[in-house]
Each structure stands twice: as C-alpha cells, then as structure tokens.
Amino acid sequence: MELGRRDLLVSAAALVAGSTGIARAATGRKLGYAIVGLGNYGLGRIIPQLRDCEHSRLVAVVTGDATKGARVAAEHGLAPGSVYSYADFDRIRDNPAIDIVYVCLPNSQHADFVIRAARAGKHVMCEKPMAVSVAECEAMIAACKKANRKLMIGYRIHFEAYNREAIRLARSGAVGKIRYVQSEHGFVQRDPEAWRLKKALSGGGSLMDMGIYSLQAARYMTGEEPIAVTARESTNRKDPRFREVEDMIEWTLEFPSGAMAMCQSMYSANQNRVLTMGETGRIELEPATRYDGQKMWTGKDGREDMVTPPPTRWKNQFVGQLDHLPDCIASGREPIVSGEEGLRDMRIVEAIYRSAREGRTIRLGGRA
Ligand code: NAD
C-alpha cells in the first residue's frame, strides 16, 4: 500500500521492457492523466492536486465546453491538441502523452467512458460509484482486462491518514474483536435540477452518492464481506427534489463473524460519521470521510483519547490516490481499490435497493 520513490524505481527498473507507459515511468517521466468532465470534482478538486503529485501530471482534458477546455489548457500549459470533446474522445488513442483517463462524469456515464478509454489503450481511474449497475461494472472490468489495462476506483479515503489509522487500529485488536459499525453520511441537496436527482444520470439517490462512504466504512472497518442486508427507505416523494430518487435510506449488514453494521445516507441533512465498536473499546471518526478536517478518538475504560495518525508519505488523500495508479502500472500490482472493489460495492448497493423495495432481508453471496 505504500507509495514511494524507492518502490517506483525498484519496480520500474524491473519493468523497462513492458508497455510504453511502464517504460516511460522507468525513465522517470510522470504518467499523464486526461481528466474527463470539468465539473466540481474533476476541475475543482482533482486537477489542482496533480501539481503536487510525484508520479502524475495533467496532460489533457475532455469536456463538453470547448471554451472552458481552452481556459484550463492555457492555465496548465497543456500541449496544443490536448482538449477533447466527448464526441471525439476516442481520438485519445493517438495521444501517447495520455497514460491514464480519469472519469469524473455523472454516474451513468462512467461505464461508457471507462470502456472506451480501455479500448483506446489507456489505464483508467473511475469516480465512485463505479457505475449504476453490477452488469455495467462487470463490463468495465472485462474491457480493461481485455485491453490489459488497469482499472482503479476513486476511493480516495483509502489514502486518507485518519481512515488508514482507524483501519490499522481495528485490525491490530486495539479495541478487541469488532462487533459493530455505525456509519452515517449525508449532505443537503438543494437544487431540484441537479443531475444527482435524475435517476437516468445518477442511478439512484443518496445511496449512490454519500451512501457509498457508509458502505465502504462498514466493509473496511470490519474487514469482512457482508452475508445479508436489510434496508428501509424514507423519502417524501412530494418534495420536488425526490420524485425520481431516494432521500434517506438505512441498511443493516450482517457479517460472517457476527459483527453488524448500521449504515445510512441522506440528502436532507449534513452528517459524516463512522463509529466502530469492539469488545474492549471504540474508534470514532467525525468528520470521517470529508476532503479534510478529520477527527478521531478512541474510547476505552471510561476515557476518551484523541488520535493523531502518523502522516502519510503523500501530501493528502487525493495525491495518494492519484499517484497510486502510476505506481501500480509501473510495478504490475493491482490497485488497492480496483474495479473488483467497486463491483463488490455495487452488488451490495443492488441488494440494498432490492431489500428496501421488497421489504425483506437479502442474502448476499449468490443466495437471494
Ligand atoms: P458536476 O455536476 O460538478 O460535474 C459533472 C461534469 O460532467 C460537468 O463537467 C458536466 O458538464 C459533465 N457532464 C457531462 N454530461 C453531463 C450531463 N448529461 N449532465 C450533467 N453533467 C454532465 O459533478 P461532480 O460533483 O464533479 O461529480 C462527478 C463524479 O464525481 C460523480 O460520479 C460523483 O459521484 C463523483 N464525485 C466524487 C467525489 C469524491 O469525493 N470522490 C466528490 C464529488 C463527486
């Protein structure tokens, strides 16, 4: 899981004869990202972080707004011909500076652009949720396998210092055997016209957005895969924001060890919290998964202790995430948050929706 100059040099040296991308990493050139979708996340959050990356840099953008594309290209000194429209996206095949395509589009467009990127011979980073169905996730994984390209999901929180320390504490037995996780994520979605509220674009409501963090936390804090899910939804369908997708949904996961997780997401309150209870203590994170400002404490024997995690070797979670894929490309390793990880979540997401719809517990792992 560790990224570093030494790892990259060692692995890259062993792989000079590999694909062109690997050969370039071995020569020390940073791998080139093309960012697809210049919205709040792609433009506002990801592009600025590329300046701080050790193994990555911005080389192209893909946008529906040519003026915005030209402005970003000028601001970042991109080479001529580095701005693509969605329609001419497939021409990225002819641009050897692009090693990795990062898809930052509305959820229902992830599958199409990931598959086209793989067919163009590029490695792919895809935002969460990976797609809007299990079938799409499977097709994305198959396309990347066929093209022999790597696929990573933008689960930035796996590179965030507090969450990494929380996972380490849980696995180390610091609070005893893990029995229970409670995870709640939400924000107030005010704009009724937002794509997140249009099912054809989002695939679903709060579960497809912040709910992914609640689900991920339940899985990484227990370190287990759930065997059953029971869900309930509560949405005011008269609210113009929620005609197509859910507002609040809550679900219980049962794990093989007997541990349970109570998870929740909503679009009508701000919350961001993960509580993990073991037999001898608890680990609390609040805020847990924000871009920054995380706080963590442990509770044990009647006292609470604030926890400051050891710093990561990368500047922040975004930089760690962005540099992880070039590291994996150079070393031949699978990303710690691969396409399979996104698929696992999507299988559970489908079961959560099905449980809420049918009013019954859904067994996971093939059993319905
Ligand atoms: P946004 O609305 O700010 O940007 C979406 C981009 O897609 C815009 O550039 C828009 O022009 C473009 N687009 C193309 N076709 C579109 C269409 N039919 N409708 C609407 N926009 C269209 O959204 P965002 O917040 O940047 O989210 C993009 C993706 O990133 C989503 O999958 C979201 O879940 C994910 N995201 C992840 C994080 C994270 O912390 N990992 C945070 C925010 C968003």
Short mmCIF file of C-alpha atoms in Angstrom, two decimals, residues 40-281:
data_model
loop_
_atom_site.label_atom_id
_atom_site.label_comp_id
_atom_site.label_asym_id
_atom_site.label_seq_id
_atom_site.Cartn_x
_atom_site.Cartn_y
_atom_site.Cartn_z
CA ASN A 40 -16.83 20.45 -9.36
CA TYR A 41 -14.81 17.36 -8.71
CA GLY A 42 -12.72 16.95 -11.88
CA LEU A 43 -11.83 20.60 -12.27
CA GLY A 44 -12.33 21.95 -8.76
CA ARG A 45 -10.76 19.16 -6.77
CA ILE A 46 -8.64 16.76 -8.85
CA ILE A 47 -6.82 18.96 -11.36
CA PRO A 48 -5.24 21.22 -8.67
CA GLN A 49 -3.90 18.13 -6.83
CA LEU A 50 -1.97 16.91 -9.87
CA ARG A 51 0.53 19.70 -9.30
CA ASP A 52 1.56 18.04 -6.02
CA CYS A 53 1.90 14.51 -7.41
CA GLU A 54 5.22 12.73 -7.62
CA HIS A 55 4.29 10.28 -10.40
CA SER A 56 1.37 12.00 -12.17
CA ARG A 57 0.67 15.12 -14.19
CA LEU A 58 -2.15 16.67 -16.19
CA VAL A 59 -1.76 16.25 -19.96
CA ALA A 60 -5.29 16.54 -21.39
CA VAL A 61 -8.91 17.35 -20.61
CA VAL A 62 -12.18 16.06 -22.07
CA THR A 63 -15.14 18.43 -21.83
CA GLY A 64 -18.41 19.45 -23.43
CA ASP A 65 -17.39 23.10 -23.10
CA ALA A 66 -14.60 23.99 -25.54
CA THR A 67 -14.12 27.47 -24.03
CA LYS A 68 -13.64 26.04 -20.56
CA GLY A 69 -11.31 23.40 -22.01
CA ALA A 70 -9.17 26.07 -23.71
CA ARG A 71 -9.01 28.10 -20.48
CA VAL A 72 -7.90 25.10 -18.42
CA ALA A 73 -5.36 24.10 -21.09
CA ALA A 74 -3.88 27.61 -21.04
CA GLU A 75 -3.81 27.75 -17.24
CA HIS A 76 -1.97 24.44 -17.03
CA GLY A 77 0.28 24.84 -20.04
CA LEU A 78 -1.11 21.82 -21.89
CA ALA A 79 0.28 20.97 -25.33
CA PRO A 80 -1.77 22.01 -28.39
CA GLY A 81 -4.45 19.44 -29.22
CA SER A 82 -4.91 18.38 -25.57
CA VAL A 83 -8.58 19.39 -25.29
CA TYR A 84 -11.07 16.77 -26.44
CA SER A 85 -14.86 16.86 -26.67
CA TYR A 86 -16.96 13.89 -25.53
CA ALA A 87 -17.69 13.15 -29.21
CA ASP A 88 -14.03 12.99 -30.25
CA PHE A 89 -12.91 11.30 -27.02
CA ASP A 90 -11.81 8.15 -28.87
CA ARG A 91 -9.01 10.15 -30.55
CA ILE A 92 -7.12 9.95 -27.24
CA ARG A 93 -5.84 6.66 -28.68
CA ASP A 94 -3.47 8.72 -30.86
CA ASN A 95 -2.07 10.78 -27.97
CA PRO A 96 0.88 8.92 -26.41
CA ALA A 97 1.16 11.53 -23.64
CA ILE A 98 -2.09 10.19 -22.14
CA ASP A 99 -1.39 7.16 -19.96
CA ILE A 100 -4.44 7.31 -17.69
CA VAL A 101 -8.01 8.50 -18.23
CA TYR A 102 -9.81 9.74 -15.09
CA VAL A 103 -13.61 9.66 -15.49
CA CYS A 104 -15.29 12.40 -13.41
CA LEU A 105 -18.71 12.40 -15.11
CA PRO A 106 -22.24 11.74 -13.81
CA ASN A 107 -22.51 8.12 -12.67
CA SER A 108 -24.45 6.71 -15.61
CA GLN A 109 -21.68 7.82 -18.00
CA HIS A 110 -18.86 6.06 -16.15
CA ALA A 111 -19.23 2.70 -17.91
CA ASP A 112 -19.23 4.11 -21.44
CA PHE A 113 -16.12 6.26 -20.93
CA VAL A 114 -14.20 3.63 -18.98
CA ILE A 115 -14.81 1.04 -21.69
CA ARG A 116 -13.88 3.49 -24.46
CA ALA A 117 -10.73 4.53 -22.57
CA ALA A 118 -9.64 0.89 -22.23
CA ARG A 119 -10.31 0.29 -25.93
CA ALA A 120 -8.11 3.31 -26.66
CA GLY A 121 -5.33 1.53 -24.80
CA LYS A 122 -5.40 3.72 -21.67
CA HIS A 123 -5.39 2.80 -17.98
CA VAL A 124 -8.43 4.09 -16.13
CA MET A 125 -9.34 5.82 -12.88
CA CYS A 126 -13.12 5.95 -12.41
CA GLU A 127 -15.02 8.01 -9.87
CA LYS A 128 -17.38 6.46 -7.37
CA PRO A 129 -19.91 4.96 -7.62
CA MET A 130 -18.14 2.80 -10.18
CA ALA A 131 -21.31 2.65 -12.33
CA VAL A 132 -25.06 2.32 -11.92
CA SER A 133 -25.38 -1.48 -12.07
CA VAL A 134 -23.49 -4.70 -11.46
CA ALA A 135 -23.76 -5.52 -15.16
CA GLU A 136 -22.01 -2.26 -16.08
CA CYS A 137 -19.24 -2.88 -13.51
CA GLU A 138 -18.65 -6.35 -14.94
CA ALA A 139 -18.47 -4.96 -18.48
CA MET A 140 -15.94 -2.30 -17.37
CA ILE A 141 -13.72 -4.87 -15.67
CA ALA A 142 -13.91 -7.15 -18.72
CA ALA A 143 -13.00 -4.31 -21.11
CA CYS A 144 -9.95 -3.33 -19.04
CA LYS A 145 -8.84 -6.96 -18.71
CA LYS A 146 -9.20 -7.48 -22.46
CA ALA A 147 -7.12 -4.39 -23.18
CA ASN A 148 -4.62 -5.38 -20.45
CA ARG A 149 -5.12 -2.01 -18.77
CA LYS A 150 -5.52 -1.26 -15.06
CA LEU A 151 -8.79 -0.05 -13.57
CA MET A 152 -8.94 1.81 -10.26
CA ILE A 153 -11.91 3.38 -8.47
CA GLY A 154 -11.59 6.88 -6.98
CA TYR A 155 -11.98 5.68 -3.38
CA ARG A 156 -9.79 8.49 -2.05
CA ILE A 157 -10.50 7.64 1.58
CA HIS A 158 -8.20 4.58 1.41
CA PHE A 159 -5.34 7.07 1.10
CA GLU A 160 -6.52 9.34 3.95
CA ALA A 161 -4.36 9.26 7.10
CA TYR A 162 -7.15 9.08 9.73
CA ASN A 163 -9.07 6.32 8.00
CA ARG A 164 -5.88 4.34 7.40
CA GLU A 165 -5.03 4.63 11.10
CA ALA A 166 -8.59 3.66 12.08
CA ILE A 167 -8.29 0.53 9.93
CA ARG A 168 -4.89 -0.27 11.43
CA LEU A 169 -6.24 0.14 14.96
CA ALA A 170 -9.24 -2.07 14.21
CA ARG A 171 -7.08 -4.82 12.68
CA SER A 172 -4.48 -4.60 15.48
CA GLY A 173 -7.02 -5.58 18.11
CA ALA A 174 -6.71 -2.20 19.87
CA VAL A 175 -10.44 -2.26 20.68
CA GLY A 176 -10.88 -6.02 20.72
CA LYS A 177 -12.91 -8.08 18.29
CA ILE A 178 -15.01 -5.75 16.12
CA ARG A 179 -18.73 -6.20 16.85
CA TYR A 180 -20.48 -3.15 15.41
CA VAL A 181 -20.06 -0.29 12.94
CA GLN A 182 -22.38 2.68 12.59
CA SER A 183 -21.83 4.87 9.57
CA GLU A 184 -23.86 7.90 8.50
CA HIS A 185 -23.23 10.18 5.56
CA GLY A 186 -25.29 12.93 4.03
CA PHE A 187 -25.48 16.45 2.74
CA VAL A 188 -28.31 18.80 1.91
CA GLN A 189 -29.09 18.56 -1.77
CA ARG A 190 -30.86 21.83 -2.51
CA ASP A 191 -31.09 22.06 -6.30
CA PRO A 192 -34.04 20.07 -7.68
CA GLU A 193 -32.42 20.21 -11.14
CA ALA A 194 -29.13 18.59 -10.05
CA TRP A 195 -28.10 15.53 -12.09
CA ARG A 196 -27.75 13.65 -8.78
CA LEU A 197 -31.56 13.78 -8.51
CA LYS A 198 -32.18 12.47 -12.06
CA LYS A 199 -32.22 8.70 -11.95
CA ALA A 200 -31.08 8.30 -15.55
CA LEU A 201 -27.86 10.15 -14.69
CA SER A 202 -27.24 9.16 -11.06
CA GLY A 203 -28.65 5.62 -10.94
CA GLY A 204 -30.14 6.42 -7.52
CA GLY A 205 -30.26 8.91 -4.67
CA SER A 206 -28.16 9.43 -1.55
CA LEU A 207 -27.04 5.79 -1.51
CA MET A 208 -25.28 6.26 -4.86
CA ASP A 209 -23.54 9.36 -3.56
CA MET A 210 -22.65 9.62 0.16
CA GLY A 211 -24.05 6.18 0.92
CA ILE A 212 -21.04 4.64 -0.80
CA TYR A 213 -18.91 6.05 2.05
CA SER A 214 -21.15 4.46 4.69
CA LEU A 215 -20.95 1.13 2.88
CA GLN A 216 -17.20 1.33 2.32
CA ALA A 217 -16.59 2.17 6.00
CA ALA A 218 -18.64 -0.82 7.14
CA ARG A 219 -16.52 -3.07 4.93
CA TYR A 220 -13.08 -1.62 5.68
CA MET A 221 -13.62 -1.23 9.42
CA THR A 222 -14.86 -4.82 9.86
CA GLY A 223 -12.51 -6.18 7.17
CA GLU A 224 -15.32 -8.56 6.24
CA GLU A 225 -17.79 -9.06 3.39
CA PRO A 226 -21.47 -8.91 4.39
CA ILE A 227 -23.63 -12.04 4.10
CA ALA A 228 -27.02 -10.34 4.44
CA VAL A 229 -28.59 -6.91 4.09
CA THR A 230 -31.87 -5.47 5.36
CA ALA A 231 -32.83 -1.97 4.18
CA ARG A 232 -35.57 0.63 4.60
CA GLU A 233 -36.11 3.85 2.73
CA SER A 234 -37.85 7.05 3.81
CA THR A 235 -38.44 9.71 1.16
CA ASN A 236 -41.02 12.46 0.81
CA ARG A 237 -41.99 11.87 -2.81
CA LYS A 238 -43.98 15.13 -2.85
CA ASP A 239 -40.72 17.04 -2.40
CA PRO A 240 -39.80 18.13 -5.97
CA ARG A 241 -36.21 17.03 -5.32
CA PHE A 242 -37.14 13.44 -4.68
CA ARG A 243 -39.53 12.48 -7.47
CA GLU A 244 -37.01 10.07 -9.00
CA VAL A 245 -34.51 9.06 -6.33
CA GLU A 246 -34.42 8.33 -2.60
CA ASP A 247 -33.60 10.87 0.08
CA MET A 248 -32.93 8.73 3.17
CA ILE A 249 -32.08 5.06 3.19
CA GLU A 250 -30.78 2.93 6.02
CA TRP A 251 -29.46 -0.59 5.91
CA THR A 252 -28.11 -3.23 8.24
CA LEU A 253 -25.29 -5.51 7.16
CA GLU A 254 -24.58 -8.86 8.81
CA PHE A 255 -21.02 -10.20 8.65
CA PRO A 256 -19.75 -13.78 8.96
CA SER A 257 -18.11 -13.12 12.36
CA GLY A 258 -21.41 -11.96 13.83
CA ALA A 259 -20.44 -8.28 13.53
CA MET A 260 -23.16 -5.94 12.31
CA ALA A 261 -23.17 -2.54 10.62
CA MET A 262 -25.95 0.04 10.71
CA CYS A 263 -25.48 2.36 7.76
CA GLN A 264 -27.37 5.34 6.49
CA SER A 265 -27.30 8.06 3.87
CA MET A 266 -29.49 11.07 3.19
CA TYR A 267 -29.84 14.18 1.04
CA SER A 268 -31.63 16.31 3.66
CA ALA A 269 -29.05 16.66 6.46
CA ASN A 270 -25.31 17.09 6.74
CA GLN A 271 -23.58 14.24 8.53
CA ASN A 272 -20.31 12.40 8.23
CA ARG A 273 -19.56 9.88 10.95
CA VAL A 274 -18.16 6.38 11.47
CA LEU A 275 -18.28 4.61 14.84
CA THR A 276 -16.59 1.23 15.26
CA MET A 277 -17.19 -0.76 18.44
CA GLY A 278 -15.03 -3.64 19.54
CA GLU A 279 -15.33 -5.86 22.59
CA THR A 280 -12.96 -3.64 24.60
CA GLY A 281 -13.43 -0.15 23.18
#
